């Protein structure tokens, strides 16, 4: 394995991309410690720390602890994700956006531009929501001195505008950092920023576990059970993320001169979880948004009801989360993979599924297989993301510790490693998963995961 990492350093472009990505992570983590003006970060940390495993803990996890310190990155990348969800939905219901999506690179750039505008709009809305929320916290916790003096109306609106502009600028900067990683670094920038936020909280989680062990808040058996559970869930995620259904393919024989070409047997790899980490990210983003509305409503009955329902572990929250996970799994798979296009590409290349007529029959067969796989994938995502909420109550873990964080971290790591493998393969190096280097006349041994990532290209 050491030689594999040595091979990475031999490729200047890959080395540059990895160093650039690490540099962006360092810049991101530095910004997490810059507090919003006129806010007492220590007081905010005390309030959020007492929130434990509620929705505040979930938001804090996705922002890498930025909410706990009320830093300039307290909104995280969630407004961008929410804007992306809205644009994805609009590609289905708005014909003009659908046409843009089909216009190739130019159309996608236009949609990206609209997504940026949407990010700013949602950032402003959520930024004002955070300012109202901070005012409510300041009133309910006067001894903590969370905010500076806002006695006059002018001071109040000055604080609201300053907080809104600061948080929106922080989100826009994170969006730009994510795009830079995607373009000049390695992996998907937005997903890596979310993964980095999650991993940043792991050390404090481990420290908190041992602190609870020393204070007898949890038993040694519970600690060991959590470790075994975490290892088991990680193994299960790796298995499901790499699992695929291989649809057999046969290529028609062609006579070219005196030679016969074709007739080989291949397969079309379809991943069990085609949507990847998008459903849990989208669902979590959408569930965080109602808290913004609740912050505007204050102590009104509707605001209190939203705050009561939107608590991870509550049966209503779990039900909404599960429904959204299933919906986004089917929706994103349908957006990313078109069985008709796959069938047309197979027909043009002279490939067919044995026993299935080329064309519409093949498209129907692929759609049927894809539907069953997507259902299995949605159940897998729901179990991984929802089950830990029940275990939290059973084991008495008071902080946010869920399958969503593990799922995103492991899946994004697998995707990033796959991209590194592709760079190595392109330059005739063994990939990480290979047992040994091929002979001089042969190529490298490809892993099923890389094949499974390209169903729409078949």
JSON list of N, CA and C in Angstrom, two decimals, residues 385-423:
[
{"chain": "A", "resi": 385, "resn": "UNK", "atom": "N", "xyz": [-29.55, 5.94, 7.89]},
{"chain": "A", "resi": 385, "resn": "UNK", "atom": "CA", "xyz": [-29.75, 7.31, 8.39]},
{"chain": "A", "resi": 385, "resn": "UNK", "atom": "C", "xyz": [-30.71, 7.40, 9.57]},
{"chain": "A", "resi": 386, "resn": "UNK", "atom": "N", "xyz": [-31.69, 6.50, 9.64]},
{"chain": "A", "resi": 386, "resn": "UNK", "atom": "CA", "xyz": [-32.73, 6.59, 10.67]},
{"chain": "A", "resi": 386, "resn": "UNK", "atom": "C", "xyz": [-32.41, 5.73, 11.89]},
{"chain": "A", "resi": 387, "resn": "UNK", "atom": "N", "xyz": [-31.87, 4.53, 11.67]},
{"chain": "A", "resi": 387, "resn": "UNK", "atom": "CA", "xyz": [-31.67, 3.59, 12.78]},
{"chain": "A", "resi": 387, "resn": "UNK", "atom": "C", "xyz": [-30.84, 4.16, 13.93]},
{"chain": "A", "resi": 388, "resn": "UNK", "atom": "N", "xyz": [-29.77, 4.94, 13.68]},
{"chain": "A", "resi": 388, "resn": "UNK", "atom": "CA", "xyz": [-28.99, 5.47, 14.81]},
{"chain": "A", "resi": 388, "resn": "UNK", "atom": "C", "xyz": [-29.79, 6.34, 15.76]},
{"chain": "A", "resi": 389, "resn": "UNK", "atom": "N", "xyz": [-30.86, 6.98, 15.29]},
{"chain": "A", "resi": 389, "resn": "UNK", "atom": "CA", "xyz": [-31.69, 7.79, 16.19]},
{"chain": "A", "resi": 389, "resn": "UNK", "atom": "C", "xyz": [-32.31, 6.93, 17.28]},
{"chain": "A", "resi": 390, "resn": "UNK", "atom": "N", "xyz": [-32.71, 5.71, 16.93]},
{"chain": "A", "resi": 390, "resn": "UNK", "atom": "CA", "xyz": [-33.26, 4.80, 17.92]},
{"chain": "A", "resi": 390, "resn": "UNK", "atom": "C", "xyz": [-32.17, 4.29, 18.87]},
{"chain": "A", "resi": 391, "resn": "UNK", "atom": "N", "xyz": [-30.97, 4.08, 18.32]},
{"chain": "A", "resi": 391, "resn": "UNK", "atom": "CA", "xyz": [-29.87, 3.58, 19.15]},
{"chain": "A", "resi": 391, "resn": "UNK", "atom": "C", "xyz": [-29.40, 4.65, 20.13]},
{"chain": "A", "resi": 392, "resn": "UNK", "atom": "N", "xyz": [-29.54, 5.94, 19.75]},
{"chain": "A", "resi": 392, "resn": "UNK", "atom": "CA", "xyz": [-29.14, 7.01, 20.66]},
{"chain": "A", "resi": 392, "resn": "UNK", "atom": "C", "xyz": [-29.90, 6.93, 21.97]},
{"chain": "A", "resi": 393, "resn": "UNK", "atom": "N", "xyz": [-31.21, 6.72, 21.88]},
{"chain": "A", "resi": 393, "resn": "UNK", "atom": "CA", "xyz": [-32.02, 6.61, 23.10]},
{"chain": "A", "resi": 393, "resn": "UNK", "atom": "C", "xyz": [-31.67, 5.35, 23.89]},
{"chain": "A", "resi": 394, "resn": "UNK", "atom": "N", "xyz": [-31.39, 4.26, 23.16]},
{"chain": "A", "resi": 394, "resn": "UNK", "atom": "CA", "xyz": [-31.09, 2.99, 23.82]},
{"chain": "A", "resi": 394, "resn": "UNK", "atom": "C", "xyz": [-29.76, 3.05, 24.58]},
{"chain": "A", "resi": 395, "resn": "UNK", "atom": "N", "xyz": [-28.74, 3.67, 23.94]},
{"chain": "A", "resi": 395, "resn": "UNK", "atom": "CA", "xyz": [-27.40, 3.69, 24.53]},
{"chain": "A", "resi": 395, "resn": "UNK", "atom": "C", "xyz": [-27.14, 4.93, 25.38]},
{"chain": "A", "resi": 396, "resn": "UNK", "atom": "N", "xyz": [-28.05, 5.89, 25.33]},
{"chain": "A", "resi": 396, "resn": "UNK", "atom": "CA", "xyz": [-27.88, 7.08, 26.16]},
{"chain": "A", "resi": 396, "resn": "UNK", "atom": "C", "xyz": [-26.81, 8.02, 25.66]},
{"chain": "A", "resi": 397, "resn": "UNK", "atom": "N", "xyz": [-26.58, 8.06, 24.35]},
{"chain": "A", "resi": 397, "resn": "UNK", "atom": "CA", "xyz": [-25.61, 8.98, 23.77]},
{"chain": "A", "resi": 397, "resn": "UNK", "atom": "C", "xyz": [-26.31, 10.32, 23.57]},
{"chain": "A", "resi": 398, "resn": "UNK", "atom": "N", "xyz": [-25.79, 11.38, 24.20]},
{"chain": "A", "resi": 398, "resn": "UNK", "atom": "CA", "xyz": [-26.51, 12.64, 24.24]},
{"chain": "A", "resi": 398, "resn": "UNK", "atom": "C", "xyz": [-26.13, 13.59, 23.11]},
{"chain": "A", "resi": 399, "resn": "UNK", "atom": "N", "xyz": [-25.08, 13.30, 22.34]},
{"chain": "A", "resi": 399, "resn": "UNK", "atom": "CA", "xyz": [-24.67, 14.18, 21.26]},
{"chain": "A", "resi": 399, "resn": "UNK", "atom": "C", "xyz": [-25.06, 13.56, 19.92]},
{"chain": "A", "resi": 400, "resn": "UNK", "atom": "N", "xyz": [-24.93, 14.38, 18.87]},
{"chain": "A", "resi": 400, "resn": "UNK", "atom": "CA", "xyz": [-25.35, 13.88, 17.57]},
{"chain": "A", "resi": 400, "resn": "UNK", "atom": "C", "xyz": [-24.35, 12.86, 17.04]},
{"chain": "A", "resi": 401, "resn": "UNK", "atom": "N", "xyz": [-24.81, 11.65, 16.87]},
{"chain": "A", "resi": 401, "resn": "UNK", "atom": "CA", "xyz": [-23.96, 10.58, 16.33]},
{"chain": "A", "resi": 401, "resn": "UNK", "atom": "C", "xyz": [-24.86, 9.72, 15.47]},
{"chain": "A", "resi": 402, "resn": "UNK", "atom": "N", "xyz": [-24.80, 9.88, 14.18]},
{"chain": "A", "resi": 402, "resn": "UNK", "atom": "CA", "xyz": [-25.75, 9.20, 13.31]},
{"chain": "A", "resi": 402, "resn": "UNK", "atom": "C", "xyz": [-25.11, 8.56, 12.11]},
{"chain": "A", "resi": 403, "resn": "UNK", "atom": "N", "xyz": [-25.93, 7.76, 11.42]},
{"chain": "A", "resi": 403, "resn": "UNK", "atom": "CA", "xyz": [-25.45, 7.10, 10.22]},
{"chain": "A", "resi": 403, "resn": "UNK", "atom": "C", "xyz": [-25.28, 8.05, 9.06]},
{"chain": "A", "resi": 404, "resn": "UNK", "atom": "N", "xyz": [-26.00, 9.19, 9.09]},
{"chain": "A", "resi": 404, "resn": "UNK", "atom": "CA", "xyz": [-25.87, 10.16, 8.00]},
{"chain": "A", "resi": 404, "resn": "UNK", "atom": "C", "xyz": [-24.44, 10.64, 7.86]},
{"chain": "A", "resi": 405, "resn": "UNK", "atom": "N", "xyz": [-23.80, 10.96, 8.98]},
{"chain": "A", "resi": 405, "resn": "UNK", "atom": "CA", "xyz": [-22.42, 11.44, 8.94]},
{"chain": "A", "resi": 405, "resn": "UNK", "atom": "C", "xyz": [-21.48, 10.36, 8.41]},
{"chain": "A", "resi": 406, "resn": "UNK", "atom": "N", "xyz": [-21.64, 9.13, 8.90]},
{"chain": "A", "resi": 406, "resn": "UNK", "atom": "CA", "xyz": [-20.79, 8.03, 8.42]},
{"chain": "A", "resi": 406, "resn": "UNK", "atom": "C", "xyz": [-21.02, 7.76, 6.94]},
{"chain": "A", "resi": 407, "resn": "UNK", "atom": "N", "xyz": [-22.28, 7.78, 6.53]},
{"chain": "A", "resi": 407, "resn": "UNK", "atom": "CA", "xyz": [-22.62, 7.51, 5.14]},
{"chain": "A", "resi": 407, "resn": "UNK", "atom": "C", "xyz": [-21.96, 8.52, 4.21]},
{"chain": "A", "resi": 408, "resn": "UNK", "atom": "N", "xyz": [-22.09, 9.80, 4.54]},
{"chain": "A", "resi": 408, "resn": "UNK", "atom": "CA", "xyz": [-21.52, 10.85, 3.69]},
{"chain": "A", "resi": 408, "resn": "UNK", "atom": "C", "xyz": [-20.00, 10.75, 3.67]},
{"chain": "A", "resi": 409, "resn": "UNK", "atom": "N", "xyz": [-19.40, 10.58, 4.85]},
{"chain": "A", "resi": 409, "resn": "UNK", "atom": "CA", "xyz": [-17.94, 10.53, 4.93]},
{"chain": "A", "resi": 409, "resn": "UNK", "atom": "C", "xyz": [-17.37, 9.35, 4.15]},
{"chain": "A", "resi": 410, "resn": "UNK", "atom": "N", "xyz": [-17.95, 8.16, 4.34]},
{"chain": "A", "resi": 410, "resn": "UNK", "atom": "CA", "xyz": [-17.44, 6.96, 3.66]},
{"chain": "A", "resi": 410, "resn": "UNK", "atom": "C", "xyz": [-17.69, 7.03, 2.16]},
{"chain": "A", "resi": 411, "resn": "UNK", "atom": "N", "xyz": [-18.90, 7.43, 1.76]},
{"chain": "A", "resi": 411, "resn": "UNK", "atom": "CA", "xyz": [-19.23, 7.46, 0.33]},
{"chain": "A", "resi": 411, "resn": "UNK", "atom": "C", "xyz": [-18.39, 8.49, -0.42]},
{"chain": "A", "resi": 412, "resn": "UNK", "atom": "N", "xyz": [-18.21, 9.67, 0.17]},
{"chain": "A", "resi": 412, "resn": "UNK", "atom": "CA", "xyz": [-17.39, 10.69, -0.49]},
{"chain": "A", "resi": 412, "resn": "UNK", "atom": "C", "xyz": [-15.93, 10.25, -0.55]},
{"chain": "A", "resi": 413, "resn": "UNK", "atom": "N", "xyz": [-15.46, 9.59, 0.51]},
{"chain": "A", "resi": 413, "resn": "UNK", "atom": "CA", "xyz": [-14.08, 9.08, 0.49]},
{"chain": "A", "resi": 413, "resn": "UNK", "atom": "C", "xyz": [-13.90, 8.04, -0.61]},
{"chain": "A", "resi": 414, "resn": "UNK", "atom": "N", "xyz": [-14.87, 7.14, -0.78]},
{"chain": "A", "resi": 414, "resn": "UNK", "atom": "CA", "xyz": [-14.81, 6.15, -1.85]},
{"chain": "A", "resi": 414, "resn": "UNK", "atom": "C", "xyz": [-14.78, 6.81, -3.22]},
{"chain": "A", "resi": 415, "resn": "UNK", "atom": "N", "xyz": [-15.61, 7.83, -3.40]},
{"chain": "A", "resi": 415, "resn": "UNK", "atom": "CA", "xyz": [-15.66, 8.53, -4.68]},
{"chain": "A", "resi": 415, "resn": "UNK", "atom": "C", "xyz": [-14.34, 9.24, -4.96]},
{"chain": "A", "resi": 416, "resn": "UNK", "atom": "N", "xyz": [-13.75, 9.85, -3.94]},
{"chain": "A", "resi": 416, "resn": "UNK", "atom": "CA", "xyz": [-12.48, 10.54, -4.12]},
{"chain": "A", "resi": 416, "resn": "UNK", "atom": "C", "xyz": [-11.36, 9.56, -4.44]},
{"chain": "A", "resi": 417, "resn": "UNK", "atom": "N", "xyz": [-11.33, 8.42, -3.75]},
{"chain": "A", "resi": 417, "resn": "UNK", "atom": "CA", "xyz": [-10.33, 7.39, -4.04]},
{"chain": "A", "resi": 417, "resn": "UNK", "atom": "C", "xyz": [-10.49, 6.87, -5.46]},
{"chain": "A", "resi": 418, "resn": "UNK", "atom": "N", "xyz": [-11.75, 6.73, -5.91]},
{"chain": "A", "resi": 418, "resn": "UNK", "atom": "CA", "xyz": [-11.99, 6.28, -7.28]},
{"chain": "A", "resi": 418, "resn": "UNK", "atom": "C", "xyz": [-11.42, 7.27, -8.29]},
{"chain": "A", "resi": 419, "resn": "UNK", "atom": "N", "xyz": [-11.54, 8.56, -8.01]},
{"chain": "A", "resi": 419, "resn": "UNK", "atom": "CA", "xyz": [-10.98, 9.56, -8.93]},
{"chain": "A", "resi": 419, "resn": "UNK", "atom": "C", "xyz": [-9.46, 9.51, -8.93]},
{"chain": "A", "resi": 420, "resn": "UNK", "atom": "N", "xyz": [-8.86, 9.26, -7.76]},
{"chain": "A", "resi": 420, "resn": "UNK", "atom": "CA", "xyz": [-7.40, 9.11, -7.70]},
{"chain": "A", "resi": 420, "resn": "UNK", "atom": "C", "xyz": [-6.98, 7.88, -8.49]},
{"chain": "A", "resi": 421, "resn": "UNK", "atom": "N", "xyz": [-7.74, 6.80, -8.37]},
{"chain": "A", "resi": 421, "resn": "UNK", "atom": "CA", "xyz": [-7.46, 5.58, -9.14]},
{"chain": "A", "resi": 421, "resn": "UNK", "atom": "C", "xyz": [-7.50, 5.87, -10.63]},
{"chain": "A", "resi": 422, "resn": "UNK", "atom": "N", "xyz": [-8.48, 6.65, -11.05]},
{"chain": "A", "resi": 422, "resn": "UNK", "atom": "CA", "xyz": [-8.59, 6.97, -12.48]},
{"chain": "A", "resi": 422, "resn": "UNK", "atom": "C", "xyz": [-7.36, 7.73, -12.96]},
{"chain": "A", "resi": 423, "resn": "UNK", "atom": "N", "xyz": [-6.84, 8.65, -12.14]},
{"chain": "A", "resi": 423, "resn": "UNK", "atom": "CA", "xyz": [-5.62, 9.37, -12.50]},
{"chain": "A", "resi": 423, "resn": "UNK", "atom": "C", "xyz": [-4.44, 8.40, -12.62]}
]
